[in-house]
PDB file of C-alpha atoms in Angstrom:
ATOM      1  CA  MET A   1      -9.943 249.357 -52.631  1.00 64.00           C
ATOM      2  CA  ASP A   2     -12.352 246.813 -54.501  1.00 72.00           C
ATOM      3  CA  TRP A   3     -11.263 244.273 -56.810  1.00 80.00           C
ATOM      4  CA  PHE A   4     -12.422 246.106 -59.704  1.00 81.00           C
ATOM      5  CA  GLU A   5     -10.379 249.074 -59.012  1.00 78.00           C
ATOM      6  CA  ALA A   6      -7.523 246.838 -58.354  1.00 82.00           C
ATOM      7  CA  LEU A   7      -7.876 245.179 -61.557  1.00 88.00           C
ATOM      8  CA  ILE A   8      -8.566 248.569 -63.721  1.00 85.00           C
ATOM      9  CA  LEU A   9      -5.259 250.289 -61.794  1.00 82.00           C
ATOM     10  CA  GLY A  10      -3.106 246.968 -62.486  1.00 87.00           C
ATOM     11  CA  LEU A  11      -3.802 246.984 -66.131  1.00 90.00           C
ATOM     12  CA  ILE A  12      -3.235 250.671 -66.443  1.00 85.00           C
ATOM     13  CA  GLN A  13       0.239 250.206 -64.945  1.00 83.00           C
ATOM     14  CA  GLY A  14       0.877 246.857 -66.679  1.00 88.00           C
ATOM     15  CA  LEU A  15       0.002 248.964 -70.370  1.00 87.00           C
ATOM     16  CA  THR A  16       1.240 252.161 -69.788  1.00 84.00           C
ATOM     17  CA  GLU A  17       4.649 251.383 -68.159  1.00 84.00           C
ATOM     18  CA  PHE A  18       5.891 249.839 -71.660  1.00 87.00           C
ATOM     19  CA  LEU A  19       3.637 251.704 -74.240  1.00 88.00           C
ATOM     20  CA  PRO A  20       4.855 255.064 -74.940  1.00 88.00           C
ATOM     21  CA  VAL A  21       1.857 256.977 -73.321  1.00 86.00           C
ATOM     22  CA  SER A  22       2.787 257.677 -69.246  1.00 81.00           C
ATOM     23  CA  SER A  23       1.784 255.590 -66.560  1.00 76.00           C
ATOM     24  CA  SER A  24       1.855 258.137 -63.745  1.00 72.00           C
ATOM     25  CA  GLY A  25      -0.240 260.475 -66.131  1.00 76.00           C
ATOM     26  CA  HIS A  26      -2.895 257.877 -67.090  1.00 76.00           C
ATOM     27  CA  LEU A  27      -3.060 256.903 -63.320  1.00 69.00           C
ATOM     28  CA  GLU A  28      -3.862 260.627 -62.400  1.00 70.00           C
ATOM     29  CA  ILE A  29      -6.264 261.084 -65.536  1.00 71.00           C
ATOM     30  CA  GLY A  30      -7.988 257.834 -64.169  1.00 66.00           C
ATOM     31  CA  LYS A  31      -8.150 259.661 -60.746  1.00 64.00           C
ATOM     32  CA  HIS A  32      -9.709 262.424 -61.996  1.00 65.00           C
ATOM     33  CA  LEU A  33     -12.145 261.619 -64.732  1.00 59.00           C
ATOM     34  CA  PHE A  34     -13.774 257.957 -64.008  1.00 57.00           C
ATOM     35  CA  GLY A  35     -13.574 258.243 -60.154  1.00 65.00           C
ATOM     36  CA  ILE A  36     -10.820 255.856 -59.475  1.00 56.00           C
ATOM     37  CA  ASP A  37      -8.847 256.797 -56.539  1.00 55.00           C
ATOM     38  CA  SER A  38      -5.053 255.890 -57.237  1.00 49.00           C
ATOM     39  CA  PRO A  39      -3.902 253.983 -54.384  1.00 48.00           C
ATOM     40  CA  ASP A  40      -1.634 255.537 -51.526  1.00 49.00           C
ATOM     41  CA  SER A  41      -0.920 252.287 -50.569  1.00 57.00           C
ATOM     42  CA  LEU A  42       2.772 251.546 -50.317  1.00 62.00           C
ATOM     43  CA  ARG A  43       1.977 247.503 -50.730  1.00 72.00           C
ATOM     44  CA  PHE A  44       0.054 247.984 -53.744  1.00 74.00           C
ATOM     45  CA  THR A  45       2.615 250.267 -55.673  1.00 73.00           C
ATOM     46  CA  VAL A  46       5.348 247.995 -54.901  1.00 77.00           C
ATOM     47  CA  VAL A  47       3.498 244.878 -55.864  1.00 83.00           C
ATOM     48  CA  VAL A  48       2.669 246.451 -59.263  1.00 84.00           C
ATOM     49  CA  HIS A  49       5.949 247.752 -60.145  1.00 82.00           C
ATOM     50  CA  GLY A  50       7.113 244.358 -59.613  1.00 85.00           C
ATOM     51  CA  ALA A  51       4.940 242.716 -61.403  1.00 90.00           C
ATOM     52  CA  THR A  52       5.828 244.980 -64.537  1.00 88.00           C
ATOM     53  CA  VAL A  53       9.637 244.222 -63.468  1.00 88.00           C
ATOM     54  CA  LEU A  54       9.140 240.293 -63.460  1.00 91.00           C
ATOM     55  CA  SER A  55       7.233 240.939 -67.361  1.00 92.00           C
ATOM     56  CA  THR A  56      10.460 242.474 -68.338  1.00 91.00           C
ATOM     57  CA  LEU A  57      12.725 239.649 -66.994  1.00 92.00           C
ATOM     58  CA  VAL A  58      10.419 237.130 -68.601  1.00 94.00           C
ATOM     59  CA  VAL A  59      10.303 238.797 -72.194  1.00 92.00           C
ATOM     60  CA  PHE A  60      14.359 239.670 -71.854  1.00 93.00           C
ATOM     61  CA  ARG A  61      15.168 236.413 -70.246  1.00 93.00           C
ATOM     62  CA  GLN A  62      17.681 235.415 -72.597  1.00 94.00           C
ATOM     63  CA  ASP A  63      19.215 238.543 -72.726  1.00 93.00           C
ATOM     64  CA  ILE A  64      19.888 238.795 -68.984  1.00 93.00           C
ATOM     65  CA  VAL A  65      21.275 235.440 -68.641  1.00 95.00           C
ATOM     66  CA  SER A  66      23.789 236.004 -71.660  1.00 95.00           C
ATOM     67  CA  LEU A  67      24.688 239.395 -70.383  1.00 94.00           C
ATOM     68  CA  LEU A  68      25.086 237.885 -66.690  1.00 94.00           C
ATOM     69  CA  LEU A  69      27.264 235.220 -68.179  1.00 96.00           C
ATOM     70  CA  GLY A  70      29.672 237.728 -70.060  1.00 94.00           C
ATOM     71  CA  LEU A  71      29.898 239.812 -67.114  1.00 93.00           C
ATOM     72  CA  SER A  72      30.873 236.419 -64.749  1.00 94.00           C
ATOM     73  CA  ARG A  73      33.954 236.088 -67.093  1.00 92.00           C
ATOM     74  CA  PHE A  74      35.487 239.286 -65.841  1.00 89.00           C
ATOM     75  CA  ARG A  75      36.548 240.576 -68.816  1.00 92.00           C
ATOM     76  CA  TRP A  76      35.338 243.733 -70.908  1.00 94.00           C
ATOM     77  CA  ASN A  77      33.741 241.934 -73.169  1.00 95.00           C
ATOM     78  CA  ALA A  78      30.643 242.928 -75.104  1.00 94.00           C
ATOM     79  CA  GLU A  79      28.376 241.661 -72.015  1.00 95.00           C
ATOM     80  CA  THR A  80      29.966 243.593 -69.562  1.00 96.00           C
ATOM     81  CA  GLN A  81      30.420 246.811 -71.818  1.00 96.00           C
ATOM     82  CA  TYR A  82      26.643 246.720 -72.209  1.00 96.00           C
ATOM     83  CA  ILE A  83      25.994 246.394 -68.355  1.00 95.00           C
ATOM     84  CA  ALA A  84      28.513 249.406 -67.986  1.00 97.00           C
ATOM     85  CA  LYS A  85      26.422 251.759 -70.486  1.00 96.00           C
ATOM     86  CA  ILE A  86      23.234 250.520 -68.336  1.00 95.00           C
ATOM     87  CA  ALA A  87      24.972 251.786 -65.440  1.00 95.00           C
ATOM     88  CA  VAL A  88      26.221 254.905 -66.906  1.00 96.00           C
ATOM     89  CA  SER A  89      22.263 255.268 -67.986  1.00 95.00           C
ATOM     90  CA  MET A  90      21.141 255.003 -64.449  1.00 92.00           C
ATOM     91  CA  ILE A  91      23.490 257.782 -63.135  1.00 93.00           C
ATOM     92  CA  PRO A  92      21.174 260.845 -63.856  1.00 93.00           C
ATOM     93  CA  ILE A  93      17.928 258.881 -62.667  1.00 89.00           C
ATOM     94  CA  ALA A  94      19.912 258.099 -59.128  1.00 86.00           C
ATOM     95  CA  ILE A  95      20.919 261.357 -58.473  1.00 88.00           C
ATOM     96  CA  VAL A  96      17.209 262.724 -58.885  1.00 85.00           C
ATOM     97  CA  GLY A  97      16.157 259.831 -56.456  1.00 76.00           C
ATOM     98  CA  LEU A  98      18.444 260.355 -53.945  1.00 76.00           C
ATOM     99  CA  PHE A  99      18.489 264.156 -53.682  1.00 79.00           C
ATOM    100  CA  PHE A 100      15.537 265.673 -55.407  1.00 76.00           C
ATOM    101  CA  LYS A 101      13.010 262.587 -54.844  1.00 70.00           C
ATOM    102  CA  ASP A 102      10.738 265.239 -52.467  1.00 71.00           C
ATOM    103  CA  TYR A 103      10.859 267.990 -54.768  1.00 74.00           C
ATOM    104  CA  VAL A 104       9.620 265.547 -57.351  1.00 69.00           C
ATOM    105  CA  GLU A 105       6.921 264.226 -55.371  1.00 66.00           C
ATOM    106  CA  GLU A 106       5.161 267.709 -54.706  1.00 70.00           C
ATOM    107  CA  ILE A 107       4.589 267.900 -58.205  1.00 64.00           C
ATOM    108  CA  PHE A 108       2.078 265.107 -57.740  1.00 61.00           C
ATOM    109  CA  ASP A 109       0.076 266.677 -55.171  1.00 63.00           C
ATOM    110  CA  GLY A 110      -0.774 269.862 -56.794  1.00 62.00           C
ATOM    111  CA  ASP A 111      -4.166 271.132 -57.373  1.00 67.00           C
ATOM    112  CA  ASN A 112      -3.283 271.548 -61.078  1.00 77.00           C
ATOM    113  CA  MET A 113      -2.218 267.945 -61.370  1.00 78.00           C
ATOM    114  CA  LEU A 114      -4.506 267.536 -64.828  1.00 81.00           C
ATOM    115  CA  LEU A 115      -3.114 270.478 -66.373  1.00 87.00           C
ATOM    116  CA  VAL A 116       0.539 269.328 -65.405  1.00 87.00           C
ATOM    117  CA  VAL A 117      -0.343 266.092 -66.902  1.00 86.00           C
ATOM    118  CA  GLY A 118      -1.819 267.416 -70.059  1.00 89.00           C
ATOM    119  CA  LEU A 119       1.230 269.736 -70.553  1.00 92.00           C
ATOM    120  CA  MET A 120       3.468 267.255 -70.316  1.00 92.00           C
ATOM    121  CA  LEU A 121       1.368 264.741 -72.635  1.00 92.00           C
ATOM    122  CA  LEU A 122       1.949 267.215 -75.312  1.00 94.00           C
ATOM    123  CA  ILE A 123       5.444 267.081 -75.000  1.00 93.00           C
ATOM    124  CA  THR A 124       5.421 263.226 -75.132  1.00 93.00           C
ATOM    125  CA  ALA A 125       3.273 263.647 -78.297  1.00 94.00           C
ATOM    126  CA  THR A 126       5.970 266.145 -79.503  1.00 94.00           C
ATOM    127  CA  LEU A 127       8.585 263.839 -78.923  1.00 92.00           C
ATOM    128  CA  LEU A 128       7.238 260.805 -80.585  1.00 93.00           C
ATOM    129  CA  ALA A 129       5.766 262.531 -83.690  1.00 93.00           C
ATOM    130  CA  PHE A 130       9.614 263.888 -84.312  1.00 91.00           C
ATOM    131  CA  THR A 131      10.675 260.077 -84.676  1.00 88.00           C
ATOM    132  CA  TYR A 132       8.260 259.930 -87.702  1.00 85.00           C
ATOM    133  CA  PHE A 133      10.220 262.371 -89.890  1.00 82.00           C
ATOM    134  CA  ARG A 134      13.812 260.855 -88.383  1.00 78.00           C
ATOM    135  CA  LYS A 135      15.275 258.150 -90.504  1.00 74.00           C
ATOM    136  CA  SER A 136      16.309 255.151 -88.907  1.00 70.00           C
ATOM    137  CA  GLY A 137      19.905 255.510 -87.448  1.00 78.00           C
ATOM    138  CA  GLU A 138      22.573 252.945 -87.681  1.00 83.00           C
ATOM    139  CA  ARG A 139      24.778 253.779 -84.509  1.00 88.00           C
ATOM    140  CA  ASP A 140      25.112 251.111 -82.044  1.00 91.00           C
ATOM    141  CA  ILE A 141      24.451 252.466 -78.326  1.00 94.00           C
ATOM    142  CA  GLY A 142      27.425 253.936 -77.144  1.00 95.00           C
ATOM    143  CA  PHE A 143      28.416 255.428 -73.723  1.00 96.00           C
ATOM    144  CA  TRP A 144      27.674 258.873 -74.491  1.00 96.00           C
ATOM    145  CA  ASP A 145      24.313 257.658 -75.853  1.00 96.00           C
ATOM    146  CA  ALA A 146      23.617 255.608 -72.384  1.00 96.00           C
ATOM    147  CA  LEU A 147      23.970 258.851 -70.724  1.00 96.00           C
ATOM    148  CA  VAL A 148      21.922 261.252 -73.314  1.00 96.00           C
ATOM    149  CA  ILE A 149      19.016 258.660 -72.550  1.00 96.00           C
ATOM    150  CA  GLY A 150      19.463 258.221 -69.195  1.00 95.00           C
ATOM    151  CA  VAL A 151      18.845 262.357 -68.894  1.00 95.00           C
ATOM    152  CA  ALA A 152      15.926 261.477 -70.749  1.00 94.00           C
ATOM    153  CA  GLN A 153      14.456 258.983 -68.039  1.00 91.00           C
ATOM    154  CA  THR A 154      15.055 261.441 -65.422  1.00 91.00           C
ATOM    155  CA  ILE A 155      13.159 264.104 -67.140  1.00 90.00           C
ATOM    156  CA  ALA A 156      10.217 261.698 -67.441  1.00 86.00           C
ATOM    157  CA  VAL A 157       9.548 261.646 -63.744  1.00 84.00           C
ATOM    158  CA  LEU A 158       7.123 264.225 -64.484  1.00 84.00           C
ATOM    159  CA  PRO A 159       3.855 263.084 -64.589  1.00 81.00           C
ATOM    160  CA  GLY A 160       2.713 263.198 -68.318  1.00 85.00           C
ATOM    161  CA  ILE A 161       6.157 262.305 -70.029  1.00 90.00           C
ATOM    162  CA  SER A 162       6.399 258.692 -71.013  1.00 89.00           C
ATOM    163  CA  ARG A 163       9.590 256.845 -69.454  1.00 89.00           C
ATOM    164  CA  SER A 164       9.497 254.583 -72.398  1.00 90.00           C
ATOM    165  CA  GLY A 165       8.473 257.102 -75.082  1.00 91.00           C
ATOM    166  CA  ALA A 166      11.272 259.779 -73.469  1.00 93.00           C
ATOM    167  CA  THR A 167      14.207 257.314 -73.379  1.00 94.00           C
ATOM    168  CA  ILE A 168      13.167 255.217 -77.101  1.00 93.00           C
ATOM    169  CA  ALA A 169      12.106 258.591 -78.783  1.00 93.00           C
ATOM    170  CA  THR A 170      15.756 260.162 -77.698  1.00 94.00           C
ATOM    171  CA  GLY A 171      17.501 257.437 -78.674  1.00 94.00           C
ATOM    172  CA  LEU A 172      15.970 257.281 -82.527  1.00 93.00           C
ATOM    173  CA  LEU A 173      16.697 260.895 -82.638  1.00 92.00           C
ATOM    174  CA  ILE A 174      20.229 260.798 -81.753  1.00 93.00           C
ATOM    175  CA  GLY A 175      20.626 257.853 -84.358  1.00 91.00           C
ATOM    176  CA  ASN A 176      20.574 254.475 -82.741  1.00 93.00           C
ATOM    177  CA  LYS A 177      19.506 251.578 -84.367  1.00 90.00           C
ATOM    178  CA  ARG A 178      15.677 250.651 -84.069  1.00 87.00           C
ATOM    179  CA  THR A 179      16.486 247.228 -82.754  1.00 82.00           C
ATOM    180  CA  GLU A 180      18.400 248.268 -80.185  1.00 90.00           C
ATOM    181  CA  VAL A 181      16.572 251.165 -78.532  1.00 92.00           C
ATOM    182  CA  ALA A 182      13.637 249.382 -77.062  1.00 89.00           C
ATOM    183  CA  ARG A 183      15.699 246.456 -75.781  1.00 91.00           C
ATOM    184  CA  PHE A 184      18.279 249.241 -74.060  1.00 94.00           C
ATOM    185  CA  SER A 185      15.233 251.336 -72.732  1.00 92.00           C
ATOM    186  CA  PHE A 186      13.316 248.437 -70.921  1.00 91.00           C
ATOM    187  CA  LEU A 187      16.524 246.576 -69.620  1.00 92.00           C
ATOM    188  CA  MET A 188      17.674 250.106 -68.103  1.00 92.00           C
ATOM    189  CA  VAL A 189      14.738 250.877 -66.089  1.00 85.00           C
ATOM    190  CA  LEU A 190      15.036 247.424 -64.081  1.00 86.00           C
ATOM    191  CA  VAL A 191      17.441 248.410 -61.253  1.00 82.00           C
ATOM    192  CA  PRO A 192      15.805 252.322 -60.863  1.00 80.00           C
ATOM    193  CA  ILE A 193      12.081 250.822 -60.466  1.00 78.00           C
ATOM    194  CA  LEU A 194      13.637 248.060 -57.728  1.00 77.00           C
ATOM    195  CA  GLY A 195      15.514 250.893 -56.468  1.00 74.00           C
ATOM    196  CA  GLU A 196      12.733 253.486 -55.721  1.00 71.00           C
ATOM    197  CA  ASN A 197      10.845 250.594 -54.315  1.00 69.00           C
ATOM    198  CA  ILE A 198      13.318 249.772 -51.740  1.00 71.00           C
ATOM    199  CA  LEU A 199      14.030 253.621 -51.046  1.00 67.00           C
ATOM    200  CA  SER A 200      10.044 253.981 -51.001  1.00 63.00           C
ATOM    201  CA  LEU A 201       9.879 250.629 -48.204  1.00 62.00           C
ATOM    202  CA  LEU A 202      12.927 252.149 -46.113  1.00 65.00           C
ATOM    203  CA  LYS A 203      11.279 255.709 -45.747  1.00 61.00           C
ATOM    204  CA  ALA A 204       7.885 254.339 -45.121  1.00 54.00           C
ATOM    205  CA  ASP A 205       6.394 254.864 -41.475  1.00 50.00           C
ATOM    206  CA  VAL A 206       4.534 252.412 -39.274  1.00 42.00           C
ATOM    207  CA  SER A 207       1.387 254.586 -39.925  1.00 45.00           C
ATOM    208  CA  GLN A 208       1.647 254.276 -43.835  1.00 48.00           C
ATOM    209  CA  ALA A 209       2.273 250.489 -43.034  1.00 46.00           C
ATOM    210  CA  SER A 210      -1.314 250.152 -41.193  1.00 45.00           C
ATOM    211  CA  VAL A 211      -2.902 251.575 -44.085  1.00 45.00           C
ATOM    212  CA  ASP A 212      -1.493 248.661 -46.275  1.00 43.00           C
ATOM    213  CA  GLY A 213      -2.690 246.497 -44.169  1.00 47.00           C
ATOM    214  CA  ALA A 214      -6.080 247.195 -45.036  1.00 54.00           C
ATOM    215  CA  ILE A 215      -5.547 246.115 -48.590  1.00 59.00           C
ATOM    216  CA  GLY A 216      -6.141 242.416 -48.887  1.00 70.00           C
ATOM    217  CA  PRO A 217      -4.056 239.735 -50.589  1.00 78.00           C
ATOM    218  CA  TRP A 218      -6.838 238.864 -53.201  1.00 82.00           C
ATOM    219  CA  PHE A 219      -6.645 242.647 -54.269  1.00 82.00           C
ATOM    220  CA  LEU A 220      -2.922 242.887 -54.235  1.00 84.00           C
ATOM    221  CA  LEU A 221      -3.072 239.443 -56.035  1.00 89.00           C
ATOM    222  CA  THR A 222      -5.257 241.131 -58.713  1.00 91.00           C
ATOM    223  CA  GLY A 223      -3.359 244.161 -59.105  1.00 88.00           C
ATOM    224  CA  PHE A 224      -0.170 241.813 -59.665  1.00 92.00           C
ATOM    225  CA  LEU A 225      -1.491 239.191 -62.196  1.00 94.00           C
ATOM    226  CA  ALA A 226      -3.266 242.075 -64.129  1.00 94.00           C
ATOM    227  CA  ALA A 227      -0.071 244.397 -64.262  1.00 92.00           C
ATOM    228  CA  PHE A 228       2.260 241.585 -65.234  1.00 94.00           C
ATOM    229  CA  ILE A 229      -0.099 240.093 -68.070  1.00 95.00           C
ATOM    230  CA  SER A 230      -1.260 243.248 -69.670  1.00 94.00           C
ATOM    231  CA  GLY A 231       2.913 244.357 -69.010  1.00 92.00           C
ATOM    232  CA  LEU A 232       3.951 241.245 -70.536  1.00 93.00           C
ATOM    233  CA  LEU A 233       1.904 241.774 -73.806  1.00 93.00           C
ATOM    234  CA  ALA A 234       2.533 245.634 -73.647  1.00 92.00           C
ATOM    235  CA  CYS A 235       6.392 244.987 -73.811  1.00 91.00           C
ATOM    236  CA  ARG A 236       6.543 242.556 -76.774  1.00 91.00           C
ATOM    237  CA  TRP A 237       4.038 244.588 -78.680  1.00 91.00           C
ATOM    238  CA  MET A 238       6.021 247.943 -77.790  1.00 91.00           C
ATOM    239  CA  ILE A 239       9.240 245.989 -79.328  1.00 89.00           C
ATOM    240  CA  GLU A 240       7.466 245.580 -82.539  1.00 89.00           C
ATOM    241  CA  ILE A 241       6.002 249.104 -82.731  1.00 89.00           C
ATOM    242  CA  VAL A 242       9.528 250.563 -82.551  1.00 88.00           C
ATOM    243  CA  LYS A 243      11.090 248.217 -85.023  1.00 84.00           C
ATOM    244  CA  LYS A 244       8.422 249.235 -87.282  1.00 84.00           C
ATOM    245  CA  GLY A 245       8.592 252.968 -86.657  1.00 81.00           C
ATOM    246  CA  ARG A 246       4.835 253.217 -85.727  1.00 84.00           C
ATOM    247  CA  LEU A 247       4.946 255.714 -82.841  1.00 90.00           C
ATOM    248  CA  ILE A 248       3.245 258.120 -84.596  1.00 91.00           C
ATOM    249  CA  TYR A 249       0.110 256.718 -83.673  1.00 91.00           C
ATOM    250  CA  PHE A 250       0.940 257.098 -80.064  1.00 93.00           C
ATOM    251  CA  ALA A 251       1.891 260.779 -80.613  1.00 94.00           C
ATOM    252  CA  ILE A 252      -1.869 260.886 -81.870  1.00 94.00           C
ATOM    253  CA  TYR A 253      -3.180 259.248 -78.663  1.00 93.00           C
ATOM    254  CA  CYS A 254      -1.005 261.304 -76.360  1.00 93.00           C
ATOM    255  CA  ALA A 255      -2.284 264.485 -78.035  1.00 94.00           C
ATOM    256  CA  ILE A 256      -5.757 263.662 -77.865  1.00 93.00           C
ATOM    257  CA  VAL A 257      -5.463 262.652 -74.209  1.00 90.00           C
ATOM    258  CA  ALA A 258      -3.613 266.084 -73.541  1.00 91.00           C
ATOM    259  CA  GLY A 259      -6.608 267.713 -74.908  1.00 92.00           C
ATOM    260  CA  LEU A 260      -9.196 265.804 -73.049  1.00 87.00           C
ATOM    261  CA  ALA A 261      -6.830 266.317 -69.498  1.00 85.00           C
ATOM    262  CA  ILE A 262      -6.429 270.141 -70.207  1.00 90.00           C
ATOM    263  CA  GLY A 263     -10.049 270.422 -71.108  1.00 88.00           C
ATOM    264  CA  ALA A 264     -11.195 268.552 -67.926  1.00 82.00           C
ATOM    265  CA  TYR A 265      -8.990 270.882 -65.784  1.00 82.00           C
ATOM    266  CA  LEU A 266     -10.356 274.108 -67.421  1.00 86.00           C
ATOM    267  CA  TRP A 267     -13.984 272.696 -67.409  1.00 80.00           C
TER     268      TRP A 267
END
């Protein structure tokens, strides 16, 4: 990997982690269409995901501090209830991550990856398009809503289905407030991303570690900074987009990219 590939992959990760266009799908498309090999390095993957987690922490730092202070009072207050809802939303993805992770990874290794990504991007586009015709809800996110949004996050492990797109669209479609859905969507993913990286590190073998060692610190730093800065901008931008109800533009974009992916596969 050279610095340019690290820069491009970091930018893709940072932007597509928050924008509803599927980070895994775009990485696969970039690998096939633009000749950029998606890194197999565990270290690089952990670094760029850590960068997007950090960007989320920066954007929502006041919310996180408020939630932790409320939790520290050991009362069933609004902050404790909110954290409990986040915990409920993580149940589906935790089950998949612990018991079905190997099956999910097999999806990423198929020869028909571009076709899979294209079809899943069409599903993402459809979900986002539905939100355009759905009036803004007025209901706060409850425990049942959190579970349903958590199921949507689980489905988004498929390459091409956007995690932010699936969770935000699901929240809007079931009638939750626009101002709350984006915030909940981004906060609920912090622990799953960290958990996934920790599980990957625990399962890493010595041979993989040697591959990781081939990536220099400057390339890792390039990927980290690219993912962090682009993620910071994308996260803030996405919050405003959801508030204004402009997800339809991303639906059109996902449909176009899906057509390109399917066309490239058939070609």
